[in-house]
Amino acid sequence: MNPARALRALGTGTRLIVGAAVAVALVVAVVLAIPAPIPTMQRDAVALVQTPTPSDTVAVCPGPLLAAGRVIGQAGQLSVAAGAQVTRGGVEARSESLRSSATGEDVADTLLRAAPVEGRAAEFAAAQSTATAADDLSGFAASACTSPRFDGWLAAGATSTGAADLVSIANPGDVTATVDITVFGQSGPVVPPGGEGVVVAARTQVTLPLAGLALGELAPVLRIQAIGAPVVVSLQSSRTVTLEPVGLDVSGPAAPPALSQTIPGVVTTTASDPAVAGSVTARVRLLSASEATTATVTVFAEGSDTPAIAPAPAQLQAGIPIELELPGLAAGAYTVRVDAPAPVVASAWTTSALGGQRDFSWLPAPEQIDGATLVAVAEAPDRVPVRIHIATLQTAADVTLTPVVGGDPQTLALGPGDAGALSVPAGTTWRIETTAPIVAAVSYAATTALAGYGVQPAPSAASAVRVVP
């Protein structure tokens, strides 16, 4: 072998030996590194904590009373029967109009809007009242102006003989809302053809006859669900007996289904006689939408911890509402409590008399108030007593009512499950402050002017949001 070839062979062998040695070393290093901890670098994610800018506070009033059949040759045409008087207080709110589908006209003072104040949602309250004494419609109605929601429950009205009830759906926003109306009746829940995909354009109020949604129902409950934009719902109820009007009412939504509902300020001005059929002056409407259950209804005279009548069990089938009569009540103010193992919707009905001139009122169960809120007390006819009723729940509460415009505060010290009331002038606004959760309602009590509505909780403040990119 010549020297050059020997040198190349030696170089090749050396590279093979070195390469094999390196490969063995790498394998050994990998095997030894498997159980060893792998070094890592950790850094907290960048996060921003932001409180959303509060939006305008919005309240929508039901608007004027409507009546059908006043236009010759157009029995179904609705027309304005009486205007509404709006009472408001708190932060100054600007009035805007909503276009009424019933009359085709803009209705002033139906929509109230207030901009945030110093980065917080504006606090104001509004309520309306209206009255008429016509041949086809007679009575007094008062109701709160409420904020829009995507889901609401109406537990009032009927479509039996003599009833002429109207469902109103208002969209105060700038985006069209599409609404589905589920009617809970004698056959269970159903979405009628007239209640499916109801289009409510921005800044409009649509009015539908209840009979077109729930014909022949004695105790319907309606669930109104909206997509696209939240809406405000209300129900105008009226009755005629042998061509004589016997009262009217305008009611808002009831509190969402819950295991316990409390209705304060259930007022009747006439005693009922349990021995006489048809003399009941108060009833409770109940619905368990999802499952069969047994609800217990207990009625307390205001200021008493002893039931005014024996607690009544009510057997509820899923999705089928019932009405429970409350016989034997003397004239006065009562608190109705409903407890059940399953969530229920509840409202109370009362009448001021059993014959002659009279009026009736629906009072849906109001939502709980925890902290402070404002309540507007709508105007009333002369010499009609007006009161704000307060009921506690599981905890004692000290409640203070302070007039917004100025004046001396009034206080109530209530134990657990107690109720009390304070007389207030009509046309005023009050700030309610409480140390524990309560429910509250405003009542008007006269033979031809019976009405009431629940006090709404204050608009909730927006919570801070942690944003992680």
XYZ file of C-alpha atoms in Angstrom:
469
model
C 0.000 0.000 0.000
C 1.410 3.352 -0.996
C 1.709 6.038 1.708
C -1.154 8.242 0.335
C -3.643 5.389 0.328
C -2.585 4.366 3.846
C -3.073 7.916 5.042
C -6.620 8.076 3.588
C -7.567 4.777 5.184
C -6.293 5.963 8.524
C -8.333 9.220 8.241
C -11.505 7.344 7.320
C -11.157 4.940 10.213
C -10.496 7.769 12.621
C -13.692 9.589 11.486
C -15.775 6.437 11.910
C -14.444 5.841 15.399
C -15.013 9.505 16.438
C -18.521 9.532 14.898
C -19.529 6.338 16.694
C -18.185 7.699 19.962
C -20.163 10.944 19.560
C -23.345 9.024 18.729
C -22.937 6.831 21.819
C -22.335 9.927 23.946
C -25.518 11.607 22.639
C -27.646 8.533 23.344
C -26.256 8.304 26.879
C -26.897 12.047 27.443
C -30.532 11.775 26.271
C -31.215 8.723 28.458
C -29.715 10.438 31.497
C -31.673 13.683 30.802
C -35.151 12.093 30.666
C -35.760 12.058 34.471
C -34.130 15.449 34.937
C -36.417 18.514 35.223
C -36.679 20.551 32.056
C -35.948 24.211 32.688
C -38.959 26.454 32.007
C -39.723 30.138 31.886
C -43.047 31.314 33.366
C -44.641 34.712 33.073
C -48.038 35.927 34.234
C -50.388 36.792 31.398
C -50.943 40.467 30.824
C -54.413 41.382 32.170
C -56.418 44.580 32.186
C -59.161 45.271 34.747
C -61.804 47.512 33.253
C -65.203 48.667 34.490
C -67.611 48.894 31.545
C -68.999 52.336 30.868
C -72.613 52.349 32.114
C -75.289 52.823 29.494
C -78.325 55.064 29.658
C -80.998 54.231 32.207
C -84.209 53.557 30.296
C -87.801 53.261 31.503
C -90.882 52.668 29.368
C -94.410 53.552 30.490
C -97.409 51.541 29.222
C -98.966 54.639 27.667
C -102.618 55.652 27.215
C -105.653 53.444 27.644
C -106.902 51.868 24.427
C -110.407 50.797 23.442
C -111.717 48.778 20.495
C -114.940 49.247 18.567
C -115.155 53.020 18.745
C -114.617 53.468 15.010
C -117.778 52.808 13.011
C -117.327 49.902 10.641
C -113.986 48.887 12.164
C -114.741 46.796 15.234
C -111.134 45.721 15.683
C -109.624 49.173 15.366
C -108.007 50.462 18.562
C -108.239 54.090 19.590
C -107.044 56.122 22.561
C -109.640 56.086 25.354
C -107.743 58.151 27.948
C -104.296 59.640 28.264
C -101.793 58.764 30.972
C -100.243 61.089 33.533
C -96.578 60.350 34.276
C -94.871 61.021 37.611
C -91.081 60.879 37.757
C -88.271 61.708 40.140
C -84.535 61.396 40.664
C -82.055 62.312 37.940
C -83.661 64.387 35.211
C -84.674 62.106 32.342
C -85.499 63.224 28.849
C -88.822 62.227 27.316
C -88.992 60.521 23.947
C -91.806 59.093 21.859
C -92.631 55.593 20.722
C -94.608 54.851 17.580
C -97.805 52.946 18.457
C -98.845 50.136 16.131
C -102.369 50.429 17.524
C -102.966 54.034 16.517
C -100.161 54.651 14.030
C -99.125 57.748 15.959
C -96.183 58.746 18.136
C -96.981 58.577 21.853
C -95.155 61.253 23.837
C -93.641 60.666 27.303
C -93.765 56.879 26.861
C -89.986 56.468 26.736
C -87.762 58.040 29.426
C -83.987 58.031 29.163
C -81.192 59.382 31.404
C -77.454 59.453 30.707
C -74.935 58.140 33.286
C -73.922 60.536 36.036
C -70.244 60.654 37.074
C -69.593 57.221 35.610
C -72.572 55.582 37.301
C -75.957 54.554 35.945
C -78.493 57.314 36.503
C -81.112 56.715 39.184
C -84.642 57.776 38.435
C -88.113 56.293 38.775
C -91.359 56.853 36.923
C -94.953 55.676 37.137
C -98.163 56.499 35.334
C -101.854 56.604 36.145
C -104.945 56.934 34.020
C -108.691 56.882 34.555
C -111.869 56.913 32.499
C -115.610 56.608 33.029
C -116.948 55.813 29.548
C -119.781 53.523 28.529
C -117.378 50.824 27.347
C -114.415 51.333 29.690
C -114.415 52.514 33.293
C -111.952 52.488 36.173
C -108.552 53.647 37.405
C -105.157 52.150 36.626
C -101.664 52.871 37.932
C -98.458 51.137 36.914
C -94.698 51.528 37.104
C -92.570 52.463 34.117
C -90.060 49.625 33.782
C -86.738 48.861 32.103
C -86.446 46.603 29.037
C -85.577 42.903 29.330
C -85.135 39.897 27.089
C -87.492 37.716 29.163
C -90.729 38.677 30.930
C -93.797 37.046 32.490
C -97.371 38.385 32.442
C -99.626 36.644 34.981
C -102.859 38.587 34.583
C -105.925 39.008 32.420
C -108.340 36.583 30.786
C -110.117 35.941 27.505
C -113.447 34.849 28.960
C -116.764 36.551 28.164
C -116.666 40.265 28.912
C -112.872 40.571 28.893
C -111.124 42.833 26.379
C -107.444 42.559 27.297
C -104.484 43.901 25.324
C -100.809 42.895 25.395
C -98.318 45.676 24.683
C -94.670 45.094 23.716
C -92.420 48.145 23.503
C -88.934 48.266 22.002
C -87.115 51.410 23.182
C -83.843 50.488 21.460
C -82.338 51.207 18.072
C -82.379 47.573 16.869
C -85.395 45.528 15.808
C -86.587 42.903 18.313
C -88.155 39.579 17.401
C -90.480 38.233 20.074
C -91.952 34.806 20.813
C -94.951 34.611 23.154
C -95.551 31.342 24.985
C -99.073 31.022 26.388
C -99.515 28.782 29.424
C -103.155 27.735 29.579
C -105.508 24.856 30.219
C -103.686 22.663 27.682
C -100.177 23.565 28.767
C -97.634 25.792 27.048
C -98.090 26.691 23.393
C -96.708 29.328 21.051
C -99.770 30.446 19.060
C -99.401 31.523 15.418
C -99.975 35.143 16.399
C -97.266 34.968 19.035
C -94.410 33.507 17.006
C -91.771 35.773 15.526
C -93.529 39.033 16.359
C -91.407 41.819 14.894
C -91.144 44.932 17.059
C -89.272 47.635 15.201
C -86.956 50.033 16.992
C -88.718 52.794 18.940
C -92.152 51.233 18.484
C -94.867 49.678 20.647
C -96.876 46.740 19.317
C -100.304 45.949 20.808
C -101.957 42.539 20.433
C -105.414 41.390 21.637
C -104.958 38.742 24.309
C -107.915 36.841 22.804
C -105.893 36.387 19.628
C -103.200 34.608 21.612
C -105.153 32.677 24.247
C -108.808 32.411 23.264
C -111.098 31.034 25.971
C -108.492 31.017 28.740
C -109.666 31.929 32.245
C -106.216 32.219 33.841
C -103.478 32.540 31.222
C -99.832 33.266 31.938
C -97.651 34.618 29.147
C -93.905 34.380 28.739
C -92.449 36.951 26.355
C -88.929 36.249 25.063
C -87.084 38.645 22.776
C -83.980 38.393 20.650
C -82.175 41.262 18.993
C -83.186 43.850 21.594
C -84.796 43.834 25.058
C -88.442 44.877 25.342
C -90.938 46.130 27.934
C -94.260 44.285 28.286
C -97.549 45.270 29.915
C -101.163 44.126 29.943
C -104.291 46.292 29.845
C -107.219 44.414 31.394
C -110.862 45.427 31.342
C -114.168 43.717 31.961
C -117.798 44.281 31.052
C -120.779 42.588 32.733
C -124.129 42.818 30.910
C -122.808 45.743 28.881
C -121.680 47.630 31.987
C -117.922 48.243 32.489
C -116.779 46.954 35.891
C -113.168 48.028 36.092
C -109.834 48.127 34.357
C -106.156 47.733 35.138
C -102.705 48.058 33.576
C -100.138 45.630 34.968
C -96.480 44.937 34.322
C -94.372 41.795 34.439
C -94.173 39.504 37.461
C -90.934 38.484 39.142
C -89.209 35.552 37.386
C -90.035 32.021 38.612
C -88.686 31.344 42.113
C -89.190 28.901 44.996
C -90.722 31.700 47.072
C -92.804 34.690 46.006
C -94.080 37.456 48.277
C -96.804 39.920 47.225
C -97.251 42.863 49.629
C -100.054 45.420 49.440
C -102.853 43.130 48.295
C -105.753 45.460 49.126
C -109.486 44.879 49.070
C -112.041 47.440 50.185
C -114.929 44.968 50.526
C -115.259 41.943 52.801
C -116.055 38.591 51.230
C -118.471 36.057 52.662
C -117.212 32.456 52.362
C -120.805 31.226 52.669
C -121.925 33.130 49.574
C -120.852 31.887 46.149
C -119.205 34.504 44.005
C -118.397 36.825 46.902
C -114.631 36.273 46.870
C -112.797 39.584 46.520
C -109.248 38.219 46.151
C -107.547 35.450 44.168
C -104.011 34.282 43.454
C -102.813 33.068 40.053
C -100.006 30.505 40.087
C -97.867 28.716 37.516
C -95.121 26.137 37.738
C -93.751 26.231 34.222
C -91.343 23.306 34.381
C -92.643 20.584 36.716
C -95.583 19.450 38.797
C -95.441 20.635 42.384
C -97.481 21.611 45.421
C -97.411 25.273 46.389
C -98.478 26.608 49.776
C -100.271 29.960 49.811
C -100.304 31.856 53.124
C -102.118 35.163 53.608
C -101.271 37.571 56.440
C -103.111 40.726 57.374
C -100.628 43.567 57.311
C -98.990 43.920 60.719
C -99.986 40.422 61.868
C -97.899 37.241 62.027
C -100.986 35.006 62.198
C -102.459 33.764 58.896
C -105.715 35.528 58.048
C -107.076 32.301 56.558
C -105.845 28.735 56.733
C -102.801 28.176 54.485
C -104.006 26.626 51.252
C -102.080 23.951 49.328
C -102.297 24.259 45.564
C -101.597 21.307 43.278
C -99.833 22.580 40.185
C -99.380 20.623 36.975
C -96.376 21.465 34.863
C -97.146 24.343 32.518
C -100.809 24.755 33.544
C -101.729 27.864 35.572
C -104.473 27.898 38.191
C -106.302 30.521 40.234
C -106.823 29.998 43.938
C -109.629 31.890 45.675
C -108.937 33.563 49.025
C -112.321 33.422 50.763
C -113.286 35.083 54.007
C -111.022 38.122 53.859
C -112.177 41.283 55.589
C -111.551 44.642 53.973
C -107.907 45.598 54.456
C -104.339 45.141 53.253
C -102.665 41.728 53.096
C -99.378 40.062 52.249
C -99.548 36.875 50.176
C -96.655 34.402 50.404
C -96.227 31.476 48.017
C -93.722 28.682 48.711
C -93.071 25.633 46.547
C -90.356 23.021 45.898
C -90.258 24.130 42.242
C -90.023 27.673 40.821
C -93.389 29.410 40.446
C -94.803 32.629 39.003
C -97.464 34.409 41.087
C -99.802 37.391 41.018
C -102.827 38.552 43.009
C -106.187 39.933 41.871
C -108.588 41.957 44.006
C -111.864 43.770 43.463
C -113.238 46.756 45.346
C -116.878 45.673 45.357
C -119.174 42.807 44.469
C -121.781 44.871 42.614
C -122.523 48.332 41.304
C -119.666 50.705 40.570
C -116.379 48.983 41.181
C -112.817 48.477 40.031
C -110.252 45.680 40.120
C -106.494 45.392 40.307
C -103.765 42.934 39.341
C -100.612 42.930 41.476
C -97.810 40.678 40.169
C -95.208 39.453 42.655
C -92.468 42.124 42.707
C -88.734 41.510 42.600
C -86.554 41.748 45.711
C -84.921 45.019 46.730
C -81.568 44.867 48.479
C -80.008 48.213 49.317
C -81.580 51.365 47.901
C -83.991 52.207 45.098
C -86.379 54.936 43.985
C -90.147 54.636 43.619
C -92.441 57.087 41.896
C -95.981 57.323 43.279
C -98.361 58.007 40.416
C -101.129 60.588 40.661
C -104.510 59.534 42.044
C -108.060 60.914 42.159
C -108.901 63.158 45.090
C -109.205 61.507 48.506
C -107.981 58.113 47.315
C -105.675 56.656 50.014
C -102.175 55.882 48.702
C -99.641 53.773 50.600
C -96.266 52.126 50.110
C -96.230 48.587 51.504
C -93.030 46.881 52.666
C -92.565 43.181 53.462
C -89.411 41.502 54.723
C -88.295 38.019 53.747
C -86.089 35.833 55.957
C -84.318 38.653 57.800
C -85.410 41.632 59.886
C -84.939 44.991 58.191
C -84.877 48.674 59.035
C -86.450 50.547 56.128
C -86.242 54.289 55.537
C -88.360 56.201 53.019
C -87.087 59.671 52.165
C -88.874 62.065 49.789
C -86.630 62.981 46.865
C -87.786 66.585 46.632
C -87.301 67.230 50.349
C -89.060 66.514 53.590
C -88.837 64.318 56.635
C -87.984 60.619 56.206
C -90.299 57.882 57.440
C -89.049 54.626 58.939
C -90.244 51.084 59.485
C -88.591 48.468 61.712
C -89.776 45.034 60.577
C -88.973 41.575 61.874
C -88.447 38.520 59.665
C -91.551 37.915 57.549
C -93.277 41.090 58.777
C -95.055 43.713 56.688
C -96.032 47.321 57.194
C -97.150 50.361 55.231
C -96.706 54.118 55.156
C -99.165 56.648 53.736
C -97.657 58.902 51.068
C -98.963 61.720 48.874
C -99.687 60.907 45.251
C -97.424 62.457 42.660
C -94.246 62.148 44.734
C -91.005 60.170 44.480
C -89.289 58.402 47.383
C -85.934 56.824 48.043
C -86.199 53.457 49.803
C -83.204 52.215 51.789
C -83.162 48.877 53.576
C -80.713 46.896 55.678
C -81.952 43.522 54.373
C -83.840 42.218 51.315
C -87.478 43.328 51.047
C -90.300 43.521 48.538
C -92.483 46.599 48.170
C -95.609 47.811 46.368
C -97.717 50.943 45.961
C -101.483 50.697 46.482
C -104.535 52.847 45.734
C -107.703 51.837 47.554
C -111.144 53.223 46.732
C -114.360 51.735 45.382
C -113.882 53.133 41.888
C -110.083 53.492 42.048
C -108.342 50.254 43.003
C -104.793 49.791 41.702
C -101.282 48.802 42.661
C -97.826 48.035 41.303
C -94.569 46.625 42.588
C -91.497 48.706 43.395
C -88.621 47.982 41.030
C -85.033 47.403 42.221
C -82.481 50.017 41.201
C -80.506 49.458 37.986
C -77.506 47.282 38.858
C -74.060 48.784 38.539
C -71.705 47.200 36.018
C -69.050 45.004 37.618
C -65.350 45.270 36.804
C -64.204 42.872 34.066
C -60.704 41.275 33.873
C -59.616 41.141 30.251
C -56.758 38.771 29.254
C -55.410 39.282 25.701
